[in-house]
Short mmCIF file of C-alpha atoms and ligand atoms in Angstrom, two decimals:
data_model
loop_
_atom_site.label_atom_id
_atom_site.label_comp_id
_atom_site.label_asym_id
_atom_site.label_seq_id
_atom_site.Cartn_x
_atom_site.Cartn_y
_atom_site.Cartn_z
CA UNK V 213 0.07 0.11 -0.02
CA UNK V 214 1.11 3.66 -0.78
CA UNK V 215 0.29 6.15 1.06
CA UNK V 216 1.13 9.95 1.44
CA UNK V 217 2.39 10.98 5.03
CA UNK V 218 1.85 14.58 6.09
CA UNK V 219 3.20 16.54 9.26
CA UNK V 220 1.04 19.39 9.52
CA UNK V 221 1.33 22.72 10.73
CA UNK V 222 3.94 24.03 8.18
CA UNK V 223 3.04 27.53 6.37
CA UNK V 224 3.87 27.35 2.88
CA UNK V 225 6.50 29.70 1.05
CA UNK V 226 8.13 30.04 -2.17
CA UNK V 227 6.52 29.44 -5.79
CA UNK V 228 4.86 26.57 -7.35
CA UNK V 229 4.45 25.84 -11.25
CA UNK V 230 0.90 24.75 -12.50
CA UNK V 231 1.10 22.04 -15.35
CA UNK V 232 -1.48 21.55 -17.98
CA UNK V 233 -5.14 21.04 -17.54
CA UNK V 234 -6.33 17.60 -17.39
CA UNK V 235 -9.56 17.97 -18.24
CA UNK V 236 -8.63 19.88 -21.27
CA UNK V 237 -5.75 17.14 -21.98
CA UNK V 238 -8.07 14.20 -21.77
CA UNK V 239 -10.37 15.47 -24.31
CA UNK V 240 -7.87 17.05 -26.80
CA UNK V 241 -5.70 13.85 -26.65
CA UNK V 242 -8.79 11.52 -28.01
CA UNK V 243 -9.64 14.68 -30.33
CA UNK V 244 -6.33 13.70 -32.44
CA UNK V 245 -8.00 10.88 -34.01
CA UNK V 246 -9.96 13.19 -35.98
CA UNK V 247 -6.40 14.88 -37.34
CA UNK V 248 -4.71 13.66 -40.67
CA UNK V 249 -0.94 13.90 -39.52
CA UNK V 250 0.79 14.63 -36.69
CA UNK V 251 -0.18 16.72 -33.77
CA UNK V 252 2.43 18.20 -31.61
CA UNK V 253 0.83 18.69 -28.32
CA UNK V 254 2.85 20.98 -25.19
CA UNK V 255 2.13 21.42 -21.72
CA UNK V 256 0.28 17.55 -21.39
CA UNK V 257 0.21 17.04 -17.48
CA UNK V 258 1.92 14.05 -16.38
CA UNK V 259 -1.11 12.44 -14.72
CA UNK V 260 -2.55 8.74 -14.54
CA UNK V 261 -5.45 9.79 -16.65
CA UNK V 262 -3.59 11.04 -19.18
CA UNK V 263 -1.10 7.77 -19.46
CA UNK V 264 -4.15 5.99 -19.28
CA UNK V 265 -5.89 7.83 -22.44
CA UNK V 266 -2.71 7.62 -24.23
CA UNK V 267 -2.52 3.81 -24.00
CA UNK V 268 -5.88 3.41 -25.19
CA UNK V 269 -4.92 5.61 -28.30
CA UNK V 270 -2.09 3.11 -28.80
CA UNK V 271 -3.84 0.29 -28.22
CA UNK V 272 -6.41 1.51 -31.27
CA UNK V 273 -3.19 2.12 -33.47
CA UNK V 274 -1.94 5.86 -32.81
CA UNK V 275 1.95 6.32 -32.80
CA UNK V 276 2.84 8.23 -29.98
CA UNK V 277 6.18 9.87 -29.69
CA UNK V 278 7.26 11.57 -26.38
CA UNK V 279 9.34 14.75 -27.88
CA UNK V 280 9.85 16.18 -24.02
CA UNK V 281 8.68 15.86 -20.58
CA UNK V 282 5.50 17.94 -21.50
CA UNK V 283 5.38 17.39 -25.36
CA UNK V 284 4.11 14.77 -27.25
CA UNK V 285 3.41 13.78 -31.01
CA UNK V 286 0.41 12.10 -31.89
CA UNK V 287 0.01 10.41 -35.14
CA UNK V 288 -3.45 8.68 -35.71
CA UNK V 289 -3.28 8.73 -39.42
CA UNK V 290 -2.83 4.58 -39.54
CA UNK V 291 -5.77 4.19 -37.08
CA UNK V 292 -8.46 1.56 -38.20
CA UNK V 293 -9.66 0.09 -35.38
CA UNK V 294 -13.16 1.29 -33.95
CA UNK V 295 -13.15 -0.79 -30.61
CA UNK V 296 -11.48 0.68 -27.49
CA UNK V 297 -9.73 -1.50 -24.85
CA UNK V 298 -12.32 -2.37 -22.24
CA UNK V 299 -10.05 -2.72 -19.40
CA UNK V 300 -8.57 0.48 -20.01
CA UNK V 301 -11.54 2.65 -21.16
CA UNK V 302 -13.89 1.97 -18.35
CA UNK V 303 -11.42 2.96 -15.63
CA UNK V 304 -11.55 6.46 -16.85
CA UNK V 305 -14.74 8.95 -17.70
CA UNK V 306 -13.01 10.85 -20.47
CA UNK V 307 -12.83 7.51 -22.78
CA UNK V 308 -16.41 8.83 -23.53
CA UNK V 309 -14.69 11.26 -25.71
CA UNK V 310 -13.76 8.08 -27.87
CA UNK V 311 -17.11 7.72 -29.05
CA UNK V 312 -17.34 11.68 -30.17
CA UNK V 313 -14.00 11.07 -32.15
CA UNK V 314 -14.59 7.72 -33.53
CA UNK V 315 -17.88 8.41 -34.65
CA UNK V 316 -16.86 11.50 -36.45
CA UNK V 317 -13.85 10.00 -37.92
CA UNK V 318 -15.46 6.48 -38.95
CA UNK V 319 -19.32 6.51 -38.55
CA UNK V 320 -18.53 3.89 -36.10
CA UNK V 321 -17.32 3.67 -32.08
CA UNK V 322 -17.42 0.77 -29.72
CA UNK V 323 -16.44 1.98 -26.76
CA UNK V 324 -16.68 0.85 -23.15
CA UNK V 325 -19.05 2.62 -20.57
CA UNK V 326 -17.00 5.08 -19.04
CA UNK V 327 -15.50 4.95 -15.31
CA UNK V 328 -14.47 8.09 -13.10
CA UNK V 329 -14.88 9.32 -9.68
CA UNK V 330 -18.02 8.15 -7.82
CA UNK V 331 -19.94 11.42 -7.56
CA UNK V 332 -23.55 10.00 -7.48
CA UNK V 333 -25.50 9.40 -11.12
CA UNK V 334 -23.29 10.14 -14.32
CA UNK V 335 -25.64 9.46 -17.00
CA UNK V 336 -24.48 9.96 -20.36
CA UNK V 337 -27.92 10.62 -22.35
CA UNK V 338 -27.34 14.09 -23.39
CA UNK V 339 -23.90 12.46 -25.10
CA UNK V 340 -26.14 10.22 -26.79
CA UNK V 341 -29.05 12.81 -27.66
CA UNK V 342 -26.56 14.79 -29.56
CA UNK V 343 -24.99 11.88 -31.81
CA UNK V 344 -28.77 10.49 -32.38
CA UNK V 345 -29.56 13.98 -33.68
CA UNK V 346 -26.51 13.94 -35.61
CA UNK V 347 -27.88 10.70 -37.56
CA UNK V 348 -26.06 8.02 -35.29
CA UNK V 349 -28.02 4.84 -33.35
CA UNK V 350 -26.50 4.42 -30.13
CA UNK V 351 -27.05 1.48 -27.93
CA UNK V 352 -25.15 -0.23 -25.06
CA UNK V 353 -24.14 -3.72 -25.65
CA UNK V 354 -22.15 -6.05 -23.38
CA UNK V 355 -21.03 -2.73 -21.51
CA UNK V 356 -20.00 -0.99 -24.33
CA UNK V 357 -21.45 1.89 -26.18
CA UNK V 358 -22.19 0.84 -29.69
CA UNK V 359 -22.58 4.26 -32.10
CA UNK V 360 -22.97 4.00 -35.57
CA UNK V 361 -23.69 6.77 -38.47
CA UNK V 362 -25.56 4.31 -40.94
CA UNK V 363 -24.50 6.72 -43.93
CA UNK V 364 -21.02 6.38 -42.84
CA UNK V 365 -20.82 10.10 -41.88
CA UNK V 366 -22.78 12.10 -39.51
CA UNK V 367 -24.80 15.24 -40.44
CA UNK V 368 -24.81 18.61 -38.65
CA UNK V 369 -27.62 19.18 -36.39
CA UNK V 370 -29.35 21.40 -34.11
CA UNK V 371 -28.93 20.47 -30.20
CA UNK V 372 -30.49 21.74 -26.98
CA UNK V 373 -28.85 20.19 -23.72
CA UNK V 374 -31.17 19.68 -21.35
CA UNK V 375 -28.65 20.24 -18.65
CA UNK V 376 -25.28 22.03 -18.57
CA UNK V 377 -22.77 19.17 -19.67
CA UNK V 378 -18.68 19.71 -19.97
CA UNK V 379 -18.71 16.12 -21.21
CA UNK V 380 -21.52 16.57 -23.84
CA UNK V 381 -20.47 19.50 -24.63
CA UNK V 382 -16.88 18.46 -25.85
CA UNK V 383 -17.96 15.15 -27.18
CA UNK V 384 -20.82 16.46 -29.65
CA UNK V 385 -18.62 19.45 -30.57
CA UNK V 386 -15.51 16.27 -31.49
CA UNK V 387 -18.03 14.64 -33.19
CA UNK V 388 -19.33 17.81 -35.28
CA UNK V 389 -15.71 18.72 -36.85
CA UNK V 390 -16.23 16.39 -39.74
CA UNK V 391 -19.76 16.36 -39.81
CA UNK V 392 -21.56 17.15 -43.03
CA UNK V 393 -22.78 20.62 -42.49
CA UNK V 394 -23.49 23.01 -39.75
CA UNK V 395 -24.15 22.10 -35.98
CA UNK V 396 -25.44 24.01 -33.48
CA UNK V 397 -25.01 23.44 -29.49
CA UNK V 398 -27.44 25.47 -27.42
CA UNK V 399 -27.01 25.61 -23.64
CA UNK V 400 -23.56 24.53 -24.00
CA UNK V 401 -21.16 24.14 -21.10
CA UNK V 402 -18.63 27.52 -20.79
CA UNK V 403 -15.37 25.80 -18.79
CA UNK V 404 -12.19 27.18 -19.76
CA UNK V 405 -11.36 23.53 -21.42
CA UNK V 406 -14.01 23.91 -23.79
CA UNK V 407 -12.60 27.02 -25.23
CA UNK V 408 -9.21 25.10 -25.09
CA UNK V 409 -10.61 22.09 -27.08
CA UNK V 410 -12.30 24.38 -29.54
CA UNK V 411 -8.88 26.12 -29.82
CA UNK V 412 -6.87 22.87 -30.31
CA UNK V 413 -9.31 22.05 -33.01
CA UNK V 414 -9.50 25.23 -34.93
CA UNK V 415 -5.84 25.18 -34.94
CA UNK V 416 -5.84 21.58 -36.88
CA UNK V 417 -8.20 23.30 -39.29
CA UNK V 418 -11.75 23.13 -37.73
CA UNK V 419 -14.24 25.90 -37.92
CA UNK V 420 -15.93 26.46 -34.20
CA UNK V 421 -17.30 29.58 -33.13
CA UNK V 422 -18.60 30.73 -29.68
CA UNK V 423 -16.67 28.27 -27.39
CA UNK V 424 -17.09 30.08 -24.04
CA UNK V 425 -20.55 30.93 -24.75
CA UNK V 426 -23.67 29.23 -24.47
CA UNK V 427 -24.30 28.73 -28.31
CA UNK V 428 -21.45 26.91 -30.07
CA UNK V 429 -21.73 26.38 -33.86
CA UNK V 430 -19.40 24.12 -35.68
CA UNK V 431 -19.68 23.95 -39.71
CA UNK V 432 -17.96 20.69 -40.69
CA UNK V 433 -15.11 20.55 -42.73
CA UNK V 434 -13.46 17.90 -44.95
CA UNK V 435 -10.04 17.07 -43.10
CA UNK V 436 -7.91 18.16 -40.10
CA UNK V 437 -4.34 18.26 -40.97
CA UNK V 438 -1.52 18.37 -38.18
CA UNK V 439 -0.05 21.31 -36.00
CA UNK V 440 1.35 22.22 -32.98
CA UNK V 441 -0.91 23.27 -29.90
CA UNK V 442 -0.34 24.21 -25.91
CA UNK V 443 -2.71 22.79 -23.52
CA UNK V 444 -4.00 25.71 -21.03
CA UNK V 445 -2.76 25.66 -17.38
CA UNK V 446 -4.81 23.65 -14.81
CA UNK V 447 -7.51 25.96 -13.33
CA UNK V 448 -8.44 23.22 -10.36
CA UNK V 449 -4.58 22.34 -9.72
CA UNK V 450 -4.07 26.30 -9.39
CA UNK V 451 -7.26 26.71 -7.23
CA UNK V 452 -5.78 23.54 -4.91
CA UNK V 453 -2.49 24.90 -4.25
CA UNK V 454 -4.32 28.37 -3.59
CA UNK V 455 -6.72 26.91 -1.02
CA UNK V 456 -3.61 25.03 0.48
CA UNK V 457 -1.90 28.29 1.26
CA UNK V 458 -5.54 29.54 2.52
CA UNK V 459 -5.62 26.75 5.05
CA UNK V 460 -1.90 26.31 6.17
CA UNK V 461 -0.96 29.93 6.08
CA UNK V 462 2.23 31.56 4.17
CA UNK V 463 3.03 33.36 0.95
CA UNK V 464 2.85 31.37 -2.32
CA UNK V 465 3.27 32.74 -6.05
CA UNK V 466 1.55 30.26 -8.15
CA UNK V 467 3.14 30.75 -11.52
CA UNK V 468 1.90 29.33 -15.17
CA UNK V 469 -2.14 30.32 -14.88
CA UNK V 470 -4.44 32.46 -16.44
CA UNK V 471 -5.52 34.58 -13.76
CA UNK V 472 -9.41 35.14 -15.13
CA UNK V 473 -9.74 31.30 -14.69
CA UNK V 474 -9.38 31.70 -11.15
CA UNK V 475 -11.50 34.69 -10.57
CA UNK V 476 -14.43 32.10 -9.01
CA UNK V 477 -12.04 31.19 -6.51
CA UNK V 478 -10.28 34.09 -5.76
CA UNK V 479 -13.30 35.75 -4.85
CA UNK V 480 -14.38 33.05 -2.15
CA UNK V 481 -10.83 33.38 -0.76
CA UNK V 482 -11.02 37.07 -0.41
CA UNK V 483 -14.04 37.07 1.44
CA UNK V 484 -12.29 34.60 3.84
CA UNK V 485 -9.56 36.97 4.37
CA UNK V 486 -7.18 35.60 2.32
CA UNK V 487 -4.88 38.14 0.40
CA UNK V 488 -4.58 37.91 -3.27
CA UNK V 489 -2.44 39.71 -5.86
CA UNK V 490 -2.42 39.33 -9.67
CA UNK V 491 0.58 39.66 -11.64
CA UNK V 492 0.99 38.73 -15.21
CA UNK V 493 0.49 34.72 -15.64
CA UNK V 494 0.90 34.80 -11.88
CA UNK V 495 -0.67 34.91 -8.58
CA UNK V 496 0.72 35.71 -5.27
CA UNK V 497 -1.55 33.81 -2.17
CA UNK V 498 -0.60 35.38 1.24
CA UNK V 499 -2.60 34.37 4.27
CA UNK V 500 -1.61 35.82 7.93
CA UNK V 501 -4.39 36.19 10.26
CA UNK V 502 -7.53 34.48 11.04
CA UNK V 503 -9.86 32.68 8.39
CA UNK V 504 -13.56 34.23 8.46
CA UNK V 505 -16.69 32.14 7.19
CA UNK V 506 -18.47 32.32 3.83
CA UNK V 507 -21.05 30.48 1.92
CA UNK V 508 -20.28 28.77 -1.18
CA UNK V 509 -22.38 27.09 -4.26
CA UNK V 510 -20.78 25.13 -6.73
CA UNK V 511 -22.23 25.96 -10.24
CA UNK V 512 -21.11 25.36 -14.09
CA UNK V 513 -18.48 27.77 -14.98
CA UNK V 514 -18.06 30.78 -14.26
CA UNK V 515 -19.46 29.74 -10.94
CA UNK V 516 -17.61 28.31 -8.37
CA UNK V 517 -16.18 24.85 -9.76
CA UNK V 518 -17.53 21.56 -8.12
CA UNK V 519 -13.97 20.31 -8.63
CA UNK V 520 -12.39 23.00 -5.92
CA UNK V 521 -15.79 21.98 -3.24
CA UNK V 522 -13.70 19.34 -1.17
CA UNK V 523 -10.69 21.67 -1.14
CA UNK V 524 -12.83 24.76 -0.06
CA UNK V 525 -14.38 22.82 2.31
CA UNK V 526 -11.19 21.72 3.99
CA UNK V 527 -10.14 25.74 4.37
CA UNK V 528 -14.09 26.32 5.88
CA UNK V 529 -13.25 23.76 8.39
CA UNK V 530 -10.84 26.04 9.85
CA UNK V 531 -12.66 29.95 9.15
CA UNK V 532 -14.12 31.42 12.32
CA UNK V 533 -18.42 30.96 12.25
CA UNK V 534 -20.81 28.63 10.16
CA UNK V 535 -20.56 28.55 6.52
CA UNK V 536 -22.65 26.65 4.21
CA UNK V 537 -21.57 24.97 1.09
CA UNK V 538 -24.11 23.69 -1.76
CA UNK V 539 -23.18 21.24 -4.23
CA UNK V 540 -24.66 22.58 -7.69
CA UNK V 541 -23.48 19.98 -9.93
CA UNK V 542 -23.19 16.58 -8.28
CA UNK V 543 -25.48 14.29 -6.22
CA UNK V 544 -23.11 12.66 -4.19
CA UNK V 545 -19.63 14.81 -3.69
CA UNK V 546 -19.63 14.83 0.15
CA UNK V 547 -18.32 11.31 0.64
CA UNK V 548 -14.85 13.34 2.23
CA UNK V 549 -17.03 14.51 4.97
CA UNK V 550 -16.65 11.32 7.36
CA UNK V 551 -12.70 11.54 6.58
CA UNK V 552 -12.62 15.14 7.76
CA UNK V 553 -14.24 14.17 11.07
CA UNK V 554 -11.83 11.85 11.62
CA UNK V 555 -9.60 14.61 11.84
CA UNK V 556 -11.54 16.80 13.77
CA UNK V 557 -13.89 18.95 11.36
CA UNK V 558 -17.45 19.55 12.52
CA UNK V 559 -19.48 19.25 9.29
CA UNK V 560 -22.91 18.20 8.56
CA UNK V 561 -24.33 16.90 5.55
CA UNK V 562 -27.99 16.98 4.58
CA UNK V 563 -28.30 16.17 0.57
CA UNK V 564 -26.43 18.65 -1.42
CA UNK V 565 -25.82 20.95 1.76
CA UNK V 566 -23.18 21.17 3.95
CA UNK V 567 -23.05 22.83 7.34
CA UNK V 568 -19.74 23.45 8.34
CA UNK V 569 -18.90 24.96 11.83
CA UNK V 570 -15.39 26.24 11.76
CA UNK V 571 -12.74 24.47 14.40
CA UNK V 572 -9.75 26.04 15.94
CA UNK V 573 -7.41 23.21 15.12
CA UNK V 574 -7.87 20.17 12.84
CA UNK V 575 -5.72 17.03 14.16
CA UNK V 576 -4.13 14.36 11.84
CA UNK V 577 -5.51 11.04 11.36
CA UNK V 578 -5.25 8.21 8.46
CA UNK V 579 -7.78 8.92 6.20
CA UNK V 580 -8.64 7.43 2.60
CA UNK V 581 -8.79 9.59 -0.53
CA UNK V 582 -12.15 8.49 -1.70
CA UNK V 583 -11.98 10.16 -5.16
CA UNK V 584 -9.78 12.72 -6.73
CA UNK V 585 -10.90 16.03 -5.33
CA UNK V 586 -11.56 14.66 -1.98
CA UNK V 587 -7.98 13.46 -1.76
CA UNK V 588 -7.08 16.81 -2.58
CA UNK V 589 -9.24 18.23 0.21
CA UNK V 590 -7.44 15.61 2.90
CA UNK V 591 -3.98 16.79 1.69
CA UNK V 592 -5.05 20.45 2.48
CA UNK V 593 -6.50 19.62 5.67
CA UNK V 594 -3.38 17.74 6.61
CA UNK V 595 -1.05 20.31 5.59
CA UNK V 596 -2.77 22.52 8.23
CA UNK V 597 -3.72 19.63 10.94
CA UNK V 598 -1.76 19.10 14.09
CA UNK V 599 0.29 16.08 13.77
CA UNK V 600 0.32 13.33 11.16
CA UNK V 601 -2.33 12.55 8.57
CA UNK V 602 -1.76 9.52 6.47
CA UNK V 603 -3.88 9.40 3.21
CA UNK V 604 -4.22 5.84 1.60
CA UNK V 605 -5.75 5.43 -2.06
CA UNK V 606 -3.59 7.72 -3.62
CA UNK V 607 -4.13 6.32 -6.90
CA UNK V 608 -7.09 8.90 -7.04
CA UNK V 609 -5.02 11.86 -6.36
CA UNK V 610 -2.48 10.74 -9.00
CA UNK V 611 -5.12 10.82 -11.74
CA UNK V 612 -5.07 14.24 -11.65
CA UNK V 613 -2.05 16.15 -10.04
CA UNK V 614 1.03 15.84 -11.29
CA UNK V 615 4.07 15.78 -8.62
CA UNK V 616 2.25 17.04 -5.98
CA UNK V 617 4.13 15.42 -3.13
CA UNK V 618 7.31 17.09 -4.59
CA UNK V 619 5.37 20.49 -5.20
CA UNK V 620 4.17 20.81 -1.93
CA UNK V 621 7.10 19.98 -0.15
CA UNK V 622 9.02 22.83 -2.43
CA UNK V 623 6.81 24.84 -0.61
CA UNK V 624 8.17 23.53 2.89
CA UNK V 625 5.37 21.11 3.66
CA UNK V 626 6.49 18.04 5.29
CA UNK V 627 4.74 15.72 3.04
CA UNK V 628 6.53 12.16 1.74
CA UNK V 629 5.04 9.33 0.12
CA UNK V 630 5.25 5.80 2.36
CA UNK V 631 5.09 2.48 0.88
CA UNK V 632 4.18 -0.44 3.27
CA UNK V 633 4.87 -4.13 2.58
CA UNK V 634 2.18 -6.24 1.85
CA UNK V 635 2.89 -8.20 5.20
CA UNK V 636 2.03 -4.99 7.05
CA UNK V 637 -1.03 -4.31 4.88
CA UNK V 638 -2.14 -7.85 5.95
CA UNK V 639 -1.83 -6.90 9.27
CA UNK V 640 -4.08 -3.70 9.06
CA UNK V 641 -6.85 -5.56 6.98
CA UNK V 642 -6.58 -8.04 9.55
CA UNK V 643 -6.94 -6.22 12.88
C1 LIG K 852 -16.63 16.59 -16.22
O1 LIG K 852 -17.25 15.81 -15.95
C2 LIG K 852 -15.22 16.62 -15.42
N1 LIG K 852 -14.56 15.40 -15.77
C3 LIG K 852 -15.86 16.92 -13.89
O2 LIG K 852 -14.24 16.79 -13.44
C4 LIG K 852 -16.45 17.87 -13.29
O3 LIG K 852 -16.78 17.51 -11.87
C5 LIG K 852 -17.66 17.84 -14.11
O4 LIG K 852 -17.12 18.00 -15.49
C6 LIG K 852 -18.47 19.10 -14.14
O5 LIG K 852 -17.62 20.28 -14.05
C7 LIG K 852 -14.03 15.17 -16.98
O6 LIG K 852 -13.69 16.16 -17.71
C8 LIG K 852 -13.19 14.26 -17.60
P1 LIG K 852 -20.93 17.07 -16.74
P2 LIG K 852 -18.62 15.34 -17.14
O7 LIG K 852 -21.19 16.24 -17.91
O8 LIG K 852 -18.55 16.12 -18.01
C9 LIG K 852 -25.44 15.90 -15.35
C10 LIG K 852 -12.59 15.79 -11.77
O9 LIG K 852 -12.55 16.22 -10.50
N2 LIG K 852 -25.39 15.41 -16.88
O10 LIG K 852 -20.73 18.64 -16.85
O11 LIG K 852 -19.07 13.77 -16.68
C11 LIG K 852 -24.57 15.29 -14.53
O12 LIG K 852 -25.26 14.03 -13.96
C12 LIG K 852 -13.65 15.37 -12.47
O13 LIG K 852 -11.65 16.48 -12.73
C13 LIG K 852 -26.40 14.19 -17.35
O14 LIG K 852 -27.59 14.60 -16.59
O15 LIG K 852 -19.88 16.14 -15.86
C14 LIG K 852 -24.14 16.18 -13.55
O16 LIG K 852 -25.24 16.55 -12.69
C15 LIG K 852 -14.80 14.76 -11.41
N3 LIG K 852 -26.48 14.12 -18.61
C16 LIG K 852 -24.07 17.11 -14.58
O17 LIG K 852 -24.78 16.72 -15.81
C17 LIG K 852 -25.67 13.82 -19.65
O18 LIG K 852 -25.61 12.97 -20.44
C18 LIG K 852 -22.89 17.84 -15.07
O19 LIG K 852 -22.18 16.82 -15.67
C19 LIG K 852 -24.24 14.29 -19.01
C20 LIG K 852 -24.41 15.36 -17.56
#
């Protein structure tokens, strides 16, 4: 068993460089399937979700060459297969983008139902509705999404989503790029990674307008050709370090970011008494005094991101007064609350609402990272807590954070990775 061990109490100081955005990378890499030629993709984060999606693409027949630590050349010209590996694709949410990409390129996709964090129900009916409107037949057979365009090629369509969905917006956008005619997506999601995917596709020859607004228009083109593209910095990784400074105290400059993407997070931290200064493509976050309570509701962009909810919850656990946290996207994103309680947090959950009464001090405890952002929240709580926090199930965290242990250690945190022998594991489970 591998776990993170944190001795809390050190304020954070120094500079941290943010990696490429996970949720942009895991869409842009499958979208490379549409490109006839070599895509050079820069600022690719080194995280396990990216390793998996690259593995799936390679299994389909893509040639992938590592240019340097963060740059890859992907050539999908010779792919002829439309069936994605069951074992790999079912481990990751973003494998659903392969449906849009394979349908768009071949008019045929056979992709396992996706996996990903357990956040409550995660339907894909809006993806299916989009593909259906574009002329595809979609059914689930033996655990696979089986999608076919009987005409061999999708056609443009007018699609009004019933809910604002990041995944459905990106998937339909990918599928529409090579379709015949104009596709209009209404009630589209507006997250920074949607704009990034559109910019990537446009740089390869697509014709997409309106990404970042709630109406996106995609005019189909006959082919995309190769080029070079650099992925945007990760909004949520940056927000996680901002929350870590807020909880542990200190002063950290967060570099290689787009400050505008962080406005929704900065606004809440400032309300709580954190100082934030913007200089070019960096933010300096400083917290010396006490934290004060605030209320937070998660919403689609430009609202406060749901993927920052457990991290802000960790900070609210230490803020004077009673804060109300409302989850506006997922049905069940409070599974971390039991783990926070082990650390002395006073948090009561009722459905989508959590009431958090700030405590003066959290105390370290053994906890489990039940999902990616919950794990990030536990790291933040552990950095601020008195004593030792041990976090297991860290594979969830490594799905989305590049080098989180060395990055935090570089800021003065007392954190390291520890691997226990299987004999010790057996003892832990037996008692
Ligand atoms: C993406 O998930 C992200 N994952 C999630 O990040 C993130 O929490 C979420 O968007 C919201 O920002 C990836 O990008 C790989 P949605 P996605 O479709 O696309 C409902 C992380 O921690 N819905 O925007 O699956 C759904 O139930 C992860 O990095 C439908 O009803 O989310 C939810 O309530 C976790 N039908 C809401 O819409 C559908 O067909 C938003 O989901 C699709 C979604």
